[in-house]
Short mmCIF file of C-alpha atoms in Angstrom, two decimals:
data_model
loop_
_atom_site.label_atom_id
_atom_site.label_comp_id
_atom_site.label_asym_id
_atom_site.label_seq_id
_atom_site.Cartn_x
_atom_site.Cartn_y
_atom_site.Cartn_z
CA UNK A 1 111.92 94.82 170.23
CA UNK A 2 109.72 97.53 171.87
CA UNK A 3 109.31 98.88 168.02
CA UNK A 4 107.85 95.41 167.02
CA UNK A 5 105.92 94.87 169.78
CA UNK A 6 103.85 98.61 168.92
CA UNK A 7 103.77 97.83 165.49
CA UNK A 8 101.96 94.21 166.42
CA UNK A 9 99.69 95.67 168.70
CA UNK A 10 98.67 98.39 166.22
CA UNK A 11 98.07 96.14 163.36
CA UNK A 12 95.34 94.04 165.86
CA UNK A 13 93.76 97.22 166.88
CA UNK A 14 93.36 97.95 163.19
CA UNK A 15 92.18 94.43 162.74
CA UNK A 16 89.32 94.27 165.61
CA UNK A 17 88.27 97.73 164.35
CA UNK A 18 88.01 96.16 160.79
CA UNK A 19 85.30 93.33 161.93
CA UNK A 20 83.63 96.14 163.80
CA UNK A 21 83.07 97.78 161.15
CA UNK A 22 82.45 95.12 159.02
CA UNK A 23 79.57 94.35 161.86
CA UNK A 24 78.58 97.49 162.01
CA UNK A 25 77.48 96.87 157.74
CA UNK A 26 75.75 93.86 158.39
CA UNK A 27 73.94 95.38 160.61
CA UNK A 28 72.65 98.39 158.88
CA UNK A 29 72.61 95.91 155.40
CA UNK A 30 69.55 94.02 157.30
CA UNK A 31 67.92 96.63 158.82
CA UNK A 32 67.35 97.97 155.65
CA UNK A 33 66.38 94.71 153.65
CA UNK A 34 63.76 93.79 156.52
CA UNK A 35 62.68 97.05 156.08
CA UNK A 36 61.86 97.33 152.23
CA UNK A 37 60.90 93.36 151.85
CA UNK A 38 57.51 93.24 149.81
CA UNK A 39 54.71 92.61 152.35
CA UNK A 40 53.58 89.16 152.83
CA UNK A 41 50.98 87.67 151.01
CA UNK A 42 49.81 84.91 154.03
CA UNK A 43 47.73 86.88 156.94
CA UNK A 44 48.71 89.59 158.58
CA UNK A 45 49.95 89.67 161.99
CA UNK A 46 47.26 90.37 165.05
CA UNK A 47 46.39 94.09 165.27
CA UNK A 48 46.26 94.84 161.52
CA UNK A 49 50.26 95.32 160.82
CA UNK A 50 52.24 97.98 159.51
CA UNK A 51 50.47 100.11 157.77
CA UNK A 52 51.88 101.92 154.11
CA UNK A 53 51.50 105.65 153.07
CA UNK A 54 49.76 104.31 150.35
CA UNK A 55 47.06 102.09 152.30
CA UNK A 56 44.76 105.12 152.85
CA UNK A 57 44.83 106.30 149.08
CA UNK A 58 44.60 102.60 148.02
CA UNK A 59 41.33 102.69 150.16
CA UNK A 60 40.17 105.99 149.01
CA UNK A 61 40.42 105.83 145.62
CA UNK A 62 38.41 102.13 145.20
CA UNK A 63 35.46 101.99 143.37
CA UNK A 64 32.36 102.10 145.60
CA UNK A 65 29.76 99.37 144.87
CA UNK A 66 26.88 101.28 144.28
CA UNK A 67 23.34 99.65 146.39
CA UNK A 68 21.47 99.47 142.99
CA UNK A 69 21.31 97.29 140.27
CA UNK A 70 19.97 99.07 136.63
CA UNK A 71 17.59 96.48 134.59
CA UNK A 72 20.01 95.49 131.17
CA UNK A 73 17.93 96.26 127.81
CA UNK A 74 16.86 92.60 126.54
CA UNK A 75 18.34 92.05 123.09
CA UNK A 76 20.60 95.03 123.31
CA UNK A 77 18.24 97.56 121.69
CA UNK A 78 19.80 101.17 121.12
CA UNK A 79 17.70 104.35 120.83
CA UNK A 80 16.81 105.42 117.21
CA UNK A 81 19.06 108.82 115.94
CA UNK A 82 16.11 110.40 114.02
CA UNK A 83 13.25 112.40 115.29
CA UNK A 84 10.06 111.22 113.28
CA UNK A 85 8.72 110.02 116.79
CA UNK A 86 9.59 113.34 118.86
CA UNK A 87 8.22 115.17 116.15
CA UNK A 88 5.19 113.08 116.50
CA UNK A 89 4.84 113.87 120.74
CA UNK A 90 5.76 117.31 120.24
CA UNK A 91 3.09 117.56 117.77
CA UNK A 92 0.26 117.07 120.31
CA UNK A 93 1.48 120.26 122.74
CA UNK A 94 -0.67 122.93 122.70
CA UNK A 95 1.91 125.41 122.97
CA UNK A 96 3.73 125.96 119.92
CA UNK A 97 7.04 124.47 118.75
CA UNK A 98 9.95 126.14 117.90
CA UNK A 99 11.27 125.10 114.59
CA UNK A 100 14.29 126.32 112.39
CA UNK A 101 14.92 125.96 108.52
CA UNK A 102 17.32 123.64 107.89
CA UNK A 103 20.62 123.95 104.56
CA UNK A 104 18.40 122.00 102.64
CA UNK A 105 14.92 124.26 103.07
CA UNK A 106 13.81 121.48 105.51
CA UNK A 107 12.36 122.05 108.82
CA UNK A 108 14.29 120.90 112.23
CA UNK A 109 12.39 120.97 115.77
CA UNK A 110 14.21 122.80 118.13
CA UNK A 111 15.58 121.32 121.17
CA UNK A 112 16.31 122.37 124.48
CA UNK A 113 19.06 119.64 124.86
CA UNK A 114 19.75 116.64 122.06
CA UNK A 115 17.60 114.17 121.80
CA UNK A 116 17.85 111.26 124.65
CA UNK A 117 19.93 113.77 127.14
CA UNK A 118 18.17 113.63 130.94
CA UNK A 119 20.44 116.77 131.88
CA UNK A 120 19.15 119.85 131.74
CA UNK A 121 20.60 122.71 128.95
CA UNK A 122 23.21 124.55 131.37
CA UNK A 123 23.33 122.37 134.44
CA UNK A 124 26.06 119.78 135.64
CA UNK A 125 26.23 116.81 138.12
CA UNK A 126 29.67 116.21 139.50
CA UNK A 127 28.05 114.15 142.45
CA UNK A 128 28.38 110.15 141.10
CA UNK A 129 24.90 109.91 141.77
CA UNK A 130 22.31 107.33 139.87
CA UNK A 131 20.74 110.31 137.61
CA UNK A 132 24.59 110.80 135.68
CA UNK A 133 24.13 107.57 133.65
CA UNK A 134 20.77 105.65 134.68
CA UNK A 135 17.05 106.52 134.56
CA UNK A 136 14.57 105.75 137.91
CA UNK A 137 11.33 103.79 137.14
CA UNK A 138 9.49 104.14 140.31
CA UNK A 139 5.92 102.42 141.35
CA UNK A 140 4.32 105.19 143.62
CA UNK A 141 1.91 104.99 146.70
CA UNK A 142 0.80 103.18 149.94
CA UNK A 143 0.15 99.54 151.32
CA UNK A 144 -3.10 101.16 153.57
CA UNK A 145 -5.07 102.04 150.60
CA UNK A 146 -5.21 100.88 146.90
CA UNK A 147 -7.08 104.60 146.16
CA UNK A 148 -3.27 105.95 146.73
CA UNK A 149 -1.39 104.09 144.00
CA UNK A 150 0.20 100.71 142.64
CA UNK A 151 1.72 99.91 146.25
CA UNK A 152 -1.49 99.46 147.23
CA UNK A 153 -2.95 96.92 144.43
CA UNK A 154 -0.35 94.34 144.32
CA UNK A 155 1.26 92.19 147.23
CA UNK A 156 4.48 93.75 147.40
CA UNK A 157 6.59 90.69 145.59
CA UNK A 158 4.09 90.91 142.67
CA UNK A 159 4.74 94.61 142.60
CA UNK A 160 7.93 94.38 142.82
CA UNK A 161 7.63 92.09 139.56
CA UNK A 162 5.89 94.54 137.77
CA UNK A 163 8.08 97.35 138.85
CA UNK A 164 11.03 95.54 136.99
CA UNK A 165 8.96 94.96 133.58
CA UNK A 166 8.14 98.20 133.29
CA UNK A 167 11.76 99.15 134.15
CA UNK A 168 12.91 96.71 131.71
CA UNK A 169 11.14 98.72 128.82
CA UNK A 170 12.74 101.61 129.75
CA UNK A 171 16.25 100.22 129.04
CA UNK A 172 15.22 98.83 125.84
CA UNK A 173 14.03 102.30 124.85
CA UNK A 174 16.83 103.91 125.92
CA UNK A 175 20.13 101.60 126.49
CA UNK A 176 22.34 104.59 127.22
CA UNK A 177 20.31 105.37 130.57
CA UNK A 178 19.40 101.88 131.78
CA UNK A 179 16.84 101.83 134.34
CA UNK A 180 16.67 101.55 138.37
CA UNK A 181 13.63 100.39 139.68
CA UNK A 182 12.77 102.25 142.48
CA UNK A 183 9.64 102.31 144.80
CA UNK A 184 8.20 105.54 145.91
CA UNK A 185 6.28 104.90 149.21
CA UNK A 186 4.48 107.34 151.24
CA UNK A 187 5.59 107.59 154.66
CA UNK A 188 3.35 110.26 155.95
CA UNK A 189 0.31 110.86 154.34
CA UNK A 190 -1.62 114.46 154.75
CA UNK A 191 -5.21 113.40 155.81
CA UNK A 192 -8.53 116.14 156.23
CA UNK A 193 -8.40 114.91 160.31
CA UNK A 194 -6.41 116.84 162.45
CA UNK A 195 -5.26 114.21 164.18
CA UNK A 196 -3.91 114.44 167.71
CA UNK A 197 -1.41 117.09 167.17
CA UNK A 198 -3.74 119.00 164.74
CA UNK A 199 -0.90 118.58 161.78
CA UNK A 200 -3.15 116.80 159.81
CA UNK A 201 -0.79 114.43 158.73
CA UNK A 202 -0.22 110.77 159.59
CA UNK A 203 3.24 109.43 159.51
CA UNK A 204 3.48 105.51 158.82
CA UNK A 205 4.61 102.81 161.13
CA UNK A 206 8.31 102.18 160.98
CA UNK A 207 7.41 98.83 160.72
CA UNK A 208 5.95 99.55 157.63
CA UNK A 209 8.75 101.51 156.35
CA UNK A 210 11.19 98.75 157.00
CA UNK A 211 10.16 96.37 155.48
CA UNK A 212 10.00 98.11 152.01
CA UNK A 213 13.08 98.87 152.76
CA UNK A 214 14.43 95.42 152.75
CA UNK A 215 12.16 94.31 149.92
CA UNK A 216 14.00 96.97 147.52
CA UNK A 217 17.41 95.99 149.47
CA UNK A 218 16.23 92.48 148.45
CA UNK A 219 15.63 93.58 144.85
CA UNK A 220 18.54 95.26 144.55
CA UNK A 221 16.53 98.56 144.02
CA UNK A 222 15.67 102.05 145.74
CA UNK A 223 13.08 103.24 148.11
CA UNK A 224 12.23 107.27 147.80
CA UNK A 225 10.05 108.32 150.64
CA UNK A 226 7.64 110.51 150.25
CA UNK A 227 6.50 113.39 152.81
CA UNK A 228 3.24 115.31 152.70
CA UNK A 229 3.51 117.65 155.21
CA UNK A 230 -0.03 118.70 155.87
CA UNK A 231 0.48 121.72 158.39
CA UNK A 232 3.90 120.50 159.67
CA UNK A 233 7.04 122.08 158.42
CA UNK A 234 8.88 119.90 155.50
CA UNK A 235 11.64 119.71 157.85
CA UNK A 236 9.99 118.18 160.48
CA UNK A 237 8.87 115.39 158.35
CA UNK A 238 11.91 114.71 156.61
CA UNK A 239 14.30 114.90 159.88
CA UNK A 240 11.97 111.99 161.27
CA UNK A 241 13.07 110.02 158.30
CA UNK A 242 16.60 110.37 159.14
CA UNK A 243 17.34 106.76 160.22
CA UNK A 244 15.72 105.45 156.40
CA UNK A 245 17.70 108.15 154.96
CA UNK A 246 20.94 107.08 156.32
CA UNK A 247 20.47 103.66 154.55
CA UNK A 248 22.53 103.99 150.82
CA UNK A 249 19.07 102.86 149.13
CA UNK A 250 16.91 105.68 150.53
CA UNK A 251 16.03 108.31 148.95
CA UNK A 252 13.55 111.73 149.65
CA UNK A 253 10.69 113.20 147.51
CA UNK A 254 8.49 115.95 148.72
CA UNK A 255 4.42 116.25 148.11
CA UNK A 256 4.33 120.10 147.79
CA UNK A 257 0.83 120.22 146.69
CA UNK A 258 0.00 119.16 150.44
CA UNK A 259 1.61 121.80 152.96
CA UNK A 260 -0.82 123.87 153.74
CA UNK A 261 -1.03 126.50 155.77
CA UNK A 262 -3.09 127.07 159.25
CA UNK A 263 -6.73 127.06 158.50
CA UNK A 264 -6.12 125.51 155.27
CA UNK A 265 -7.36 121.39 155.15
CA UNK A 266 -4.88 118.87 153.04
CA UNK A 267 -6.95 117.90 149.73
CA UNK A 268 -9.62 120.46 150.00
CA UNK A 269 -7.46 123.45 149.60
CA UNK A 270 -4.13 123.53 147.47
CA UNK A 271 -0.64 123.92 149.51
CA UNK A 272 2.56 124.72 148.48
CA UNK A 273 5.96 125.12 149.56
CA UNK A 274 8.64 127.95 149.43
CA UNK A 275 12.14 127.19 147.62
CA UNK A 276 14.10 127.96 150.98
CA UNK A 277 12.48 124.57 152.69
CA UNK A 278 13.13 122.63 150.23
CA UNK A 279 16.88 124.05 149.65
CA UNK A 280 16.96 123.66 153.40
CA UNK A 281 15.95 119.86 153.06
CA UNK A 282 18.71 119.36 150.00
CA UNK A 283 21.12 120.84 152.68
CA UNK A 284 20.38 118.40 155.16
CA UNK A 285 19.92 115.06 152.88
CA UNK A 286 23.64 116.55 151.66
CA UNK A 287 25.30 116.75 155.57
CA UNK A 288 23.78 113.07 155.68
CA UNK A 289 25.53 111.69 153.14
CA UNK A 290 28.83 113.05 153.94
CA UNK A 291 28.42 112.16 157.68
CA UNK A 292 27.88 108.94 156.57
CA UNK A 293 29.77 108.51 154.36
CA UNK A 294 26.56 107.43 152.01
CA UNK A 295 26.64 107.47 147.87
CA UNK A 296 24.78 110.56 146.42
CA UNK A 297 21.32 110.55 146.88
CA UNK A 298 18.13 111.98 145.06
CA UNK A 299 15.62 114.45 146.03
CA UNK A 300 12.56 114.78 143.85
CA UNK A 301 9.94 117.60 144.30
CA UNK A 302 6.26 117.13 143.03
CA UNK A 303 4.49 119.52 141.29
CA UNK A 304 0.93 119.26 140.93
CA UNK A 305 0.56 122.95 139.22
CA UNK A 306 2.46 125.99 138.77
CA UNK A 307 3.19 127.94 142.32
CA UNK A 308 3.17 124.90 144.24
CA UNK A 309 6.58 125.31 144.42
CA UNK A 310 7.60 128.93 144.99
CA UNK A 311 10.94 131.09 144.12
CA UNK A 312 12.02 127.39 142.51
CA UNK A 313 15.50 129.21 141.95
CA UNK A 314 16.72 128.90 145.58
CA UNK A 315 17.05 124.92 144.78
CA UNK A 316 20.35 124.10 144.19
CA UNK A 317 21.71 120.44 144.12
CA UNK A 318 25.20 120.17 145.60
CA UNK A 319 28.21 117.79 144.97
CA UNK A 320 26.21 114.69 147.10
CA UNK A 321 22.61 115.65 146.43
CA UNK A 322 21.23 115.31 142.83
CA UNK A 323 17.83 117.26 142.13
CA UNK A 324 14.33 116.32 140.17
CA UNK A 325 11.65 118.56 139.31
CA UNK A 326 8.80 116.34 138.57
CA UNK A 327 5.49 117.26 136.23
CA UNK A 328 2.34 115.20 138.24
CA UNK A 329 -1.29 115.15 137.33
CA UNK A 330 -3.53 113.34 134.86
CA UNK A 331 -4.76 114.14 131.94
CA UNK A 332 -4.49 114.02 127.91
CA UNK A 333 -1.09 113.67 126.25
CA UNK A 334 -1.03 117.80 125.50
CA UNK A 335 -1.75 118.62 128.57
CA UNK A 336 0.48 116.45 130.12
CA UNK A 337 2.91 118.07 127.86
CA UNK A 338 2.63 121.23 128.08
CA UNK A 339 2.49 120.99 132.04
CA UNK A 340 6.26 119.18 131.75
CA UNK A 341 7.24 121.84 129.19
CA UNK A 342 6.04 124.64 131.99
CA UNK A 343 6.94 122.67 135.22
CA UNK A 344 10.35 121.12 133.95
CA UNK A 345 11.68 122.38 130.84
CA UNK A 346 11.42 126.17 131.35
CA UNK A 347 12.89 125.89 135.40
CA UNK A 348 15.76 124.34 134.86
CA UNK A 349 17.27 123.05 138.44
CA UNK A 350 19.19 120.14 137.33
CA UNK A 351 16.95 117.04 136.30
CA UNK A 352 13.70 116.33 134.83
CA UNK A 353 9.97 113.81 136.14
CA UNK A 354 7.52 112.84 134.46
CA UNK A 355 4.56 111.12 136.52
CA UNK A 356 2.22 108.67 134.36
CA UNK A 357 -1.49 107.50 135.72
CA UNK A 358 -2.25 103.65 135.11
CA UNK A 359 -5.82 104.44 134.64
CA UNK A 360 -6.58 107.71 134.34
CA UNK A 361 -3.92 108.88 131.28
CA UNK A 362 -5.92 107.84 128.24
CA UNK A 363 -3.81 107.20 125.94
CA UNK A 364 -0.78 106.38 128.28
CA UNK A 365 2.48 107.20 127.04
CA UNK A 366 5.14 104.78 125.93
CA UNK A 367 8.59 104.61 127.16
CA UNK A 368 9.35 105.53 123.62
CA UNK A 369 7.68 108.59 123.87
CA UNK A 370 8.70 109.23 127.13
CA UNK A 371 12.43 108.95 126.65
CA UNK A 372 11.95 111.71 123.47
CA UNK A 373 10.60 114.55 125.91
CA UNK A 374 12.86 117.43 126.07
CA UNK A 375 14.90 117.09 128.08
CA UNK A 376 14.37 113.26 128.73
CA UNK A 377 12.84 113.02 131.81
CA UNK A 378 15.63 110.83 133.92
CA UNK A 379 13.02 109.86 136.85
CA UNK A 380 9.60 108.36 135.23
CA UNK A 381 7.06 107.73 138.03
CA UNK A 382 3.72 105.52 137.98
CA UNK A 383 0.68 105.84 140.11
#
């Protein structure tokens, strides 16, 4: 009797325990199909939900939509393989050309890089910035004055209608770099007046600045703003640009032909500036765009003549900051090109300008011609 009696209360201890543990199952079974359910597809709770390891990644790695649009080639045009047309440009140098016998006793031009490439022989650009694949077409000058350039001549939406034409033409001549329009505006002009602060320069009114910026916003296009120092330091000018430059459209060229030094006058006696400032401004420009987490930017540097940029080899462009030497002045098509050849070609920083003249280039180049310089220049610039 007392045996039975232990032997029934054993076998319901062993049976509660059994439908604990069989509980205890359930339990964990849920836990862990709540936890591994796919996410929801309606909205997500208040306070942003549970985040995945893979959110931040997912985030990281998406494409960034870049705050440019590049002008398609009408009709679909691609750039010619053969060289009877660079030969032709070349031609009018006055420096000579280096040539090379080809297998068949003919005679090949030489090239720095092959024909159509923007990037110089030797350099790289890891930074995702406009200059890797596209070309910048860029109207130069100022609204005050139509004796500084196109921005001056045209109400800005007619500009701004021309500025895509001529872009256009660009991408038909060369497909493989299709064009961003891009306007180049002055933001502080060097002047012969002191001025109050005896700098000799005259920054323009925000005001000013702004709205271009929202016109090429508008437009789908860039602004570059230009400094001429005058007797200020290059940094000065370009750190008071630092709320433009923060905008993902904005980008920074540099006038060297007017720092001067004290006792010198802007336009009556040739500046210049050293390679340190201007690595110094490429630095800066560079801890902008990371701080802001801003797309690579440009920096172009003018060069009127040679050693108006001095020890050029201290420019570097970095992984955010993508770098333009730029040939400017006037004059006939051999000049011109022996000036890019000696500016550009043979100080090779990274990337190659080319500045044209509306009226005073006689004959203007093509975009044809243009886009068979060597290298190509990848920023073309009109004044």
């Amino acid at each position: 009797m007392g045996g039975r009696r232990r032997r029934r209360m054993g076998y319901g201890q062993r049976r509660r325990a059994g439908a604990l543990l069989a509980g205890m199952v359930v339990v964990l079974f849920a836990a862990v199909f709540i936890g591994v359910r796919p996410p929801s597809t309606g909205s997500p709770p208040i306070g942003g939900g549970t985040k995945t390891p893979g959110d931040h990644q997912a985030r990281k790695s998406a494409p960034r939509k870049e705050p440019y649009e590049a002008i398609s080639p009408p009709g679909g045009a691609a750039l010619p393989s053969n060289d009877q047309l660079a030969r032709k440009v070349l031609r009018m140098e006055s420096v000579p050309l280096t040539w090379r016998t080809s297998g068949d006793g003919g005679h090949v031009m030489e090239r720095s890089v092959p024909l159509g490439r923007t990037l110089h022989a030797g350099a790289r650009d890891t930074s995702g910035g406009p200059l890797e694949s596209h070309r910048l077409v860029m109207y130069y000058g100022s609204p005050l004055s139509d004796q500084m350039g196109i921005l001056g001549e045209y109400h800005p939406k007619e500009m701004m209608r021309r500025l895509k034409a001529q872009a256009r033409a660009y991408s038909k001549a060369d497909p493989r770099h299709p064009a961003i329009p891009v306007v180049e505006l002055i933001s502080s002009v060097a002047q012969r007046d002191p001025g109050p602060g005896g700098l000799y320069v005259s920054r323009l009114d925000p005001k000013v600045i702004r709205r271009y910026a929202t016109l090429a916003k508008e437009n789908h296009a860039l602004l570059m703003l230009d400094v001429q120092p005058g007797r200020d330091s290059v940094m000065d000018e370009v750190k008071a640009l630092a709320p433009f430059l923060k905008l993902p459209y904005v980008e920074l060229a540099i006038d060297t032909e007017y720092h001067v030094e004290p006792g010198e006058v802007p336009g009556r006696d040739l500046g210049s500036v050293d390679g340190s400032e201007i690595e110094q401004a490429v630095r800066y420009v560079d801890h902008l765009v990371r701080r802001n987490d801003l797309p690579a930017k440009v920096v172009l540097v003018h060069q009127f003549q040679s050693g108006v940029v001095r020890n050029v080899g201290l420019v570097r462009p970095t992984r955010h900051v993508e770098v333009v030497l730029n040939a400017d002045g006037f004059g006939v098509p051999r000049d011109k090109l022996a000036k890019y050849r000696m500016l550009v070609r043979n100080r090779p920083v990274q990337y190659g300008g080319f500045k044209l003249f509306y009226r005073q280039d006689r004959p203007l180049f093509s975009p044809t011609e243009v886009v068979r310089m060597d290298p190509a220049p990848a920023v073309v610039d009109y004044q």
